[in-house]
């Protein structure tokens, strides 16, 4: 099947071409993101492959549908960039990659924590200037600290196990607490308010839904311990960035590790080094020595890229053959969890 692949970089192409040896689809790669302005590039293609920061809204879907597209295969776990209601109305099927490498994202979250609590970025910058002083680099042990893991899907569970391996006390929050996971690992499921107030480190691993948007707002940040380290490898809009900025300015938040940002569209995955960053909130966040931002790279391992490519192309094959789409996302199937910030 002819597949138009948008928002591609070299690592995407390499992984998809390698995986496609076992599928035989006709892949056409486009560097631009899939938006209303670029949707006509897919004219004549029965399927398109989108990425997490594409904008597959109602207007874009109308153009895609008019051009013959009947499948949107998102090579991401997140799907909030696709207007599922419009896709349903137009008869366009939507698939995603619900699971690729939970270890990739969980390990990146822990790497952000370690980098922050041991001041690794600051130490790295200092020694490159021949400054070998240790002043200002005092960190703290993870062993014995309380870590709050918000969301215990596959990624959250791996993160919880890793933190337990460091000797941490792990509190978990999920809309569906799992007593078996508690018994197996020694973690404890608690209400979100208790997790926020009791944790020294908090790591977010929930999807973005209407009820989880800004689950970390000003009120939630105020409940947290002074000096808490907050890490987000989930979705950017889980955190109200302006509220986080305010909490950092007062010193209430000890550190923030962000692999995602709520206004990252058009910024992350791009080389803007020759431009002036127009997002004032992100620019201000980047000035804090206790803030570490990575550009949505938590998924970026060889293993995860291979799994993403394999799963995406398998969905395209199933669609071509008229087989059930095991990774399909439908508007009526989207589960909206109860509000998590109350």
Short mmCIF file of C-alpha atoms in Angstrom, two decimals:
data_model
loop_
_atom_site.label_atom_id
_atom_site.label_comp_id
_atom_site.label_asym_id
_atom_site.label_seq_id
_atom_site.Cartn_x
_atom_site.Cartn_y
_atom_site.Cartn_z
CA UNK A 1 0.00 0.00 0.00
CA UNK A 2 1.16 3.55 -0.71
CA UNK A 3 1.86 5.33 2.56
CA UNK A 4 2.67 9.04 2.94
CA UNK A 5 4.89 9.46 5.99
CA UNK A 6 4.98 12.99 7.43
CA UNK A 7 7.27 14.82 9.85
CA UNK A 8 10.17 12.51 9.11
CA UNK A 9 13.77 12.66 10.21
CA UNK A 10 16.65 10.40 9.32
CA UNK A 11 16.05 8.12 12.30
CA UNK A 12 12.38 7.68 11.27
CA UNK A 13 13.28 6.82 7.70
CA UNK A 14 15.99 4.37 8.72
CA UNK A 15 13.68 2.49 11.11
CA UNK A 16 10.69 2.44 8.76
CA UNK A 17 12.70 1.34 5.74
CA UNK A 18 14.32 -1.46 7.71
CA UNK A 19 10.97 -2.68 9.08
CA UNK A 20 9.30 -2.33 5.68
CA UNK A 21 11.53 -5.07 4.27
CA UNK A 22 9.06 -7.45 5.88
CA UNK A 23 5.92 -5.65 4.66
CA UNK A 24 6.60 -4.31 1.17
CA UNK A 25 4.64 -1.06 1.37
CA UNK A 26 5.46 1.89 -0.90
CA UNK A 27 6.71 4.54 1.52
CA UNK A 28 7.00 8.20 0.55
CA UNK A 29 8.66 10.42 3.13
CA UNK A 30 7.82 14.08 3.68
CA UNK A 31 9.83 16.27 6.04
CA UNK A 32 7.04 18.79 6.88
CA UNK A 33 4.55 18.11 9.62
CA UNK A 34 1.10 17.00 8.54
CA UNK A 35 -1.10 20.10 8.72
CA UNK A 36 -3.80 21.76 6.66
CA UNK A 37 -1.08 23.41 4.58
CA UNK A 38 0.70 20.13 3.76
CA UNK A 39 -2.23 17.72 3.55
CA UNK A 40 -2.45 17.98 -0.25
CA UNK A 41 0.91 16.21 -0.45
CA UNK A 42 -1.03 13.05 0.42
CA UNK A 43 -3.39 13.27 -2.57
CA UNK A 44 -3.71 9.82 -4.09
CA UNK A 45 -2.41 8.01 -1.01
CA UNK A 46 -4.85 5.67 0.75
CA UNK A 47 -2.94 6.03 4.03
CA UNK A 48 -0.85 8.61 5.87
CA UNK A 49 1.50 8.20 8.81
CA UNK A 50 1.46 11.06 11.32
CA UNK A 51 3.59 11.95 14.32
CA UNK A 52 2.76 13.38 17.71
CA UNK A 53 3.07 17.10 16.88
CA UNK A 54 1.27 16.98 13.55
CA UNK A 55 -2.08 18.76 13.37
CA UNK A 56 -4.63 16.32 12.02
CA UNK A 57 -7.63 18.47 12.85
CA UNK A 58 -11.03 18.60 11.16
CA UNK A 59 -9.88 20.81 8.29
CA UNK A 60 -6.82 18.64 7.63
CA UNK A 61 -8.92 15.48 7.67
CA UNK A 62 -11.35 16.97 5.15
CA UNK A 63 -8.47 17.60 2.74
CA UNK A 64 -7.02 14.14 3.34
CA UNK A 65 -10.39 12.52 2.77
CA UNK A 66 -10.92 14.43 -0.46
CA UNK A 67 -7.52 13.20 -1.64
CA UNK A 68 -8.40 9.56 -1.00
CA UNK A 69 -6.91 8.95 2.45
CA UNK A 70 -8.80 6.35 4.47
CA UNK A 71 -6.25 5.54 7.20
CA UNK A 72 -4.25 7.72 9.58
CA UNK A 73 -1.53 5.59 11.18
CA UNK A 74 -0.07 7.57 14.07
CA UNK A 75 3.43 6.39 14.92
CA UNK A 76 3.00 7.51 18.51
CA UNK A 77 1.17 6.47 21.64
CA UNK A 78 -0.52 9.85 21.87
CA UNK A 79 -3.42 10.54 19.53
CA UNK A 80 -4.82 13.86 20.74
CA UNK A 81 -3.38 15.49 17.60
CA UNK A 82 -6.08 13.69 15.58
CA UNK A 83 -9.71 14.84 15.57
CA UNK A 84 -11.26 11.44 16.16
CA UNK A 85 -14.83 12.66 15.88
CA UNK A 86 -14.23 14.09 12.40
CA UNK A 87 -12.30 10.97 11.38
CA UNK A 88 -15.29 8.85 12.41
CA UNK A 89 -17.68 11.03 10.43
CA UNK A 90 -15.51 10.82 7.31
CA UNK A 91 -14.92 7.10 7.62
CA UNK A 92 -11.18 7.49 8.17
CA UNK A 93 -9.69 4.82 10.43
CA UNK A 94 -7.07 5.85 13.00
CA UNK A 95 -4.41 3.64 14.57
CA UNK A 96 -1.61 4.31 17.01
CA UNK A 97 1.32 2.57 18.71
CA UNK A 98 0.09 2.04 22.27
CA UNK A 99 3.22 0.25 23.45
CA UNK A 100 6.71 0.38 22.03
CA UNK A 101 9.50 0.42 24.59
CA UNK A 102 8.34 1.30 28.07
CA UNK A 103 11.94 0.93 29.21
CA UNK A 104 13.07 3.75 26.91
CA UNK A 105 10.72 6.33 28.44
CA UNK A 106 10.99 5.10 32.02
CA UNK A 107 14.79 5.04 31.91
CA UNK A 108 14.83 8.56 30.47
CA UNK A 109 12.64 9.75 33.33
CA UNK A 110 15.08 8.30 35.85
CA UNK A 111 17.99 9.83 33.93
CA UNK A 112 16.36 13.24 34.27
CA UNK A 113 15.94 12.70 38.01
CA UNK A 114 19.57 11.67 38.49
CA UNK A 115 20.83 14.54 36.35
CA UNK A 116 18.86 17.03 38.43
CA UNK A 117 19.56 15.73 41.92
CA UNK A 118 23.29 15.32 41.23
CA UNK A 119 23.61 18.55 39.19
CA UNK A 120 25.14 16.73 36.22
CA UNK A 121 24.44 19.43 33.58
CA UNK A 122 25.99 22.15 35.76
CA UNK A 123 29.02 19.99 36.55
CA UNK A 124 29.49 19.15 32.86
CA UNK A 125 29.43 22.83 31.89
CA UNK A 126 31.85 23.81 34.66
CA UNK A 127 34.62 21.37 33.87
CA UNK A 128 34.57 22.38 30.19
CA UNK A 129 35.59 25.83 31.47
CA UNK A 130 38.30 24.24 33.67
CA UNK A 131 36.20 24.94 36.77
CA UNK A 132 36.63 21.89 39.00
CA UNK A 133 35.05 23.41 42.11
CA UNK A 134 32.36 21.38 43.88
CA UNK A 135 30.61 24.39 45.40
CA UNK A 136 26.90 24.33 44.64
CA UNK A 137 26.92 20.72 43.47
CA UNK A 138 25.73 18.99 46.64
CA UNK A 139 22.95 16.56 45.75
CA UNK A 140 21.02 13.92 47.64
CA UNK A 141 20.71 10.13 47.67
CA UNK A 142 17.75 8.50 45.99
CA UNK A 143 17.83 5.67 48.52
CA UNK A 144 15.25 6.27 51.21
CA UNK A 145 13.43 9.02 49.33
CA UNK A 146 9.72 8.89 48.49
CA UNK A 147 8.95 8.81 44.77
CA UNK A 148 5.47 9.39 43.41
CA UNK A 149 4.66 7.67 40.11
CA UNK A 150 1.52 9.10 38.52
CA UNK A 151 0.06 6.54 36.13
CA UNK A 152 0.92 2.84 36.25
CA UNK A 153 0.59 1.73 32.69
CA UNK A 154 3.55 -0.14 31.23
CA UNK A 155 5.88 2.87 31.40
CA UNK A 156 4.85 3.87 34.91
CA UNK A 157 5.32 0.32 36.16
CA UNK A 158 8.83 0.10 34.74
CA UNK A 159 9.65 3.46 36.33
CA UNK A 160 8.28 2.29 39.68
CA UNK A 161 10.42 -0.86 39.55
CA UNK A 162 13.54 1.15 38.73
CA UNK A 163 12.97 3.54 41.62
CA UNK A 164 12.38 0.59 43.93
CA UNK A 165 15.73 -0.73 42.77
CA UNK A 166 17.34 2.47 44.04
CA UNK A 167 15.86 1.79 47.46
CA UNK A 168 13.08 4.36 47.18
CA UNK A 169 9.69 4.22 48.81
CA UNK A 170 7.30 4.37 45.84
CA UNK A 171 3.79 5.76 45.96
CA UNK A 172 1.58 5.25 42.90
CA UNK A 173 -1.59 6.86 41.65
CA UNK A 174 -3.79 5.38 38.94
CA UNK A 175 -7.50 5.46 38.15
CA UNK A 176 -7.38 1.66 38.41
CA UNK A 177 -5.17 0.70 41.39
CA UNK A 178 -3.65 -2.77 41.09
CA UNK A 179 -3.39 -4.70 44.36
CA UNK A 180 -1.36 -7.41 42.63
CA UNK A 181 1.27 -4.90 41.52
CA UNK A 182 1.38 -3.57 45.09
CA UNK A 183 2.04 -7.03 46.51
CA UNK A 184 4.58 -7.90 43.83
CA UNK A 185 6.69 -4.75 44.02
CA UNK A 186 6.09 -3.19 47.42
CA UNK A 187 4.69 0.05 46.00
CA UNK A 188 1.59 1.60 47.53
CA UNK A 189 -1.36 3.09 45.68
CA UNK A 190 -2.60 6.32 47.25
CA UNK A 191 -4.90 9.20 46.31
CA UNK A 192 -3.27 11.80 44.09
CA UNK A 193 -3.40 14.46 46.79
CA UNK A 194 -1.42 12.23 49.17
CA UNK A 195 1.12 11.42 46.47
CA UNK A 196 1.64 15.12 45.74
CA UNK A 197 2.10 16.05 49.40
CA UNK A 198 4.29 13.11 50.45
CA UNK A 199 6.72 12.70 47.54
CA UNK A 200 10.27 14.01 47.25
CA UNK A 201 10.25 13.17 43.53
CA UNK A 202 7.21 12.99 41.22
CA UNK A 203 7.22 11.36 37.78
CA UNK A 204 4.25 11.73 35.40
CA UNK A 205 3.23 8.82 33.17
CA UNK A 206 -0.43 9.38 32.23
CA UNK A 207 -2.01 10.11 28.84
CA UNK A 208 -3.43 13.52 28.02
CA UNK A 209 -7.20 13.59 28.35
CA UNK A 210 -9.61 16.40 29.25
CA UNK A 211 -9.40 15.29 32.89
CA UNK A 212 -5.59 15.10 33.03
CA UNK A 213 -4.89 18.39 31.24
CA UNK A 214 -3.12 20.66 33.75
CA UNK A 215 -3.44 18.04 36.47
CA UNK A 216 -0.33 19.73 37.82
CA UNK A 217 -1.62 23.27 38.23
CA UNK A 218 -0.93 25.98 40.78
CA UNK A 219 -2.99 24.26 43.47
CA UNK A 220 -1.29 20.91 42.89
CA UNK A 221 2.16 22.48 42.98
CA UNK A 222 1.30 24.22 46.26
CA UNK A 223 0.45 20.83 47.81
CA UNK A 224 3.87 19.43 46.96
CA UNK A 225 6.81 19.40 49.33
CA UNK A 226 9.15 22.35 49.15
CA UNK A 227 12.12 21.24 47.07
CA UNK A 228 10.24 18.49 45.20
CA UNK A 229 11.73 17.30 41.90
CA UNK A 230 9.07 17.07 39.18
CA UNK A 231 9.62 15.04 36.00
CA UNK A 232 7.32 14.82 32.99
CA UNK A 233 7.92 12.34 30.18
CA UNK A 234 4.19 11.95 29.52
CA UNK A 235 2.45 14.79 27.71
CA UNK A 236 3.34 18.45 27.96
CA UNK A 237 -0.09 19.74 28.91
CA UNK A 238 -0.20 17.60 32.04
CA UNK A 239 1.61 20.56 33.62
CA UNK A 240 0.47 24.17 33.57
CA UNK A 241 3.76 25.67 32.46
CA UNK A 242 3.04 29.15 33.78
CA UNK A 243 2.19 27.75 37.19
CA UNK A 244 5.40 25.71 37.15
CA UNK A 245 7.38 28.80 36.24
CA UNK A 246 5.87 30.70 39.16
CA UNK A 247 6.66 27.84 41.58
CA UNK A 248 10.25 27.72 40.34
CA UNK A 249 10.65 31.46 40.82
CA UNK A 250 9.57 31.22 44.46
CA UNK A 251 11.92 28.29 45.07
CA UNK A 252 9.08 25.96 46.04
CA UNK A 253 9.99 23.49 43.29
CA UNK A 254 13.50 22.10 43.68
CA UNK A 255 13.89 20.95 40.09
CA UNK A 256 11.98 20.12 36.94
CA UNK A 257 12.90 17.60 34.26
CA UNK A 258 10.76 18.08 31.16
CA UNK A 259 10.90 15.90 28.08
CA UNK A 260 7.59 17.34 26.92
CA UNK A 261 6.14 20.85 26.91
CA UNK A 262 2.56 21.92 26.37
CA UNK A 263 3.40 24.34 23.54
CA UNK A 264 6.11 22.18 21.96
CA UNK A 265 4.41 22.01 18.55
CA UNK A 266 6.63 23.79 16.04
CA UNK A 267 9.55 23.87 18.51
CA UNK A 268 10.54 20.34 19.48
CA UNK A 269 12.08 18.14 16.76
CA UNK A 270 13.30 21.32 14.98
CA UNK A 271 16.71 23.01 14.83
CA UNK A 272 15.98 26.59 15.91
CA UNK A 273 19.56 27.42 16.87
CA UNK A 274 19.74 30.24 14.32
CA UNK A 275 16.50 31.86 15.46
CA UNK A 276 15.09 33.74 18.43
CA UNK A 277 12.88 31.47 20.54
CA UNK A 278 9.41 33.01 20.44
CA UNK A 279 7.93 31.06 23.35
CA UNK A 280 8.62 33.29 26.35
CA UNK A 281 7.60 30.70 28.94
CA UNK A 282 9.93 28.03 27.56
CA UNK A 283 12.72 30.58 27.16
CA UNK A 284 12.34 31.54 30.83
CA UNK A 285 12.25 27.92 31.97
CA UNK A 286 15.52 27.28 30.16
CA UNK A 287 17.26 29.97 32.23
CA UNK A 288 16.84 28.06 35.50
CA UNK A 289 19.85 25.95 36.52
CA UNK A 290 17.48 23.46 38.18
CA UNK A 291 15.39 22.89 35.04
CA UNK A 292 16.44 20.27 32.51
CA UNK A 293 14.58 20.17 29.19
CA UNK A 294 15.02 17.50 26.53
CA UNK A 295 13.14 17.76 23.26
CA UNK A 296 10.70 14.84 23.46
CA UNK A 297 13.49 12.29 23.10
CA UNK A 298 12.50 9.84 25.84
CA UNK A 299 11.27 7.36 23.22
CA UNK A 300 14.39 7.68 21.08
CA UNK A 301 16.18 4.34 21.33
CA UNK A 302 16.96 1.82 18.62
CA UNK A 303 14.62 -0.67 20.25
CA UNK A 304 11.70 1.75 20.49
CA UNK A 305 12.10 3.04 16.93
CA UNK A 306 12.10 -0.51 15.59
CA UNK A 307 8.98 -1.37 17.57
CA UNK A 308 7.19 1.81 16.48
CA UNK A 309 7.96 1.13 12.82
CA UNK A 310 6.94 -2.52 13.06
CA UNK A 311 3.64 -1.79 14.81
CA UNK A 312 2.76 1.09 12.47
CA UNK A 313 3.38 -0.91 9.31
CA UNK A 314 1.53 -3.92 10.73
CA UNK A 315 -1.52 -1.68 11.16
CA UNK A 316 -1.22 -0.53 7.54
CA UNK A 317 -1.03 -4.15 6.39
CA UNK A 318 -4.09 -5.12 8.44
CA UNK A 319 -6.01 -2.20 6.95
CA UNK A 320 -4.97 -3.17 3.42
CA UNK A 321 -6.16 -6.76 3.98
CA UNK A 322 -9.41 -5.77 5.64
CA UNK A 323 -8.35 -7.40 8.89
CA UNK A 324 -9.23 -6.11 12.39
CA UNK A 325 -7.13 -3.12 13.48
CA UNK A 326 -5.97 -4.13 16.94
CA UNK A 327 -4.45 -0.70 17.60
CA UNK A 328 -7.37 1.32 16.28
CA UNK A 329 -8.53 4.39 18.20
CA UNK A 330 -12.18 5.41 17.91
CA UNK A 331 -13.83 8.51 19.31
CA UNK A 332 -16.36 6.43 21.23
CA UNK A 333 -13.62 4.26 22.75
CA UNK A 334 -11.55 7.03 24.29
CA UNK A 335 -11.70 6.55 28.04
CA UNK A 336 -11.99 9.74 30.01
CA UNK A 337 -10.62 9.21 33.47
CA UNK A 338 -12.16 11.05 36.43
CA UNK A 339 -10.53 14.38 37.21
CA UNK A 340 -7.10 13.68 38.63
CA UNK A 341 -6.22 17.07 40.12
CA UNK A 342 -8.96 17.18 42.70
#
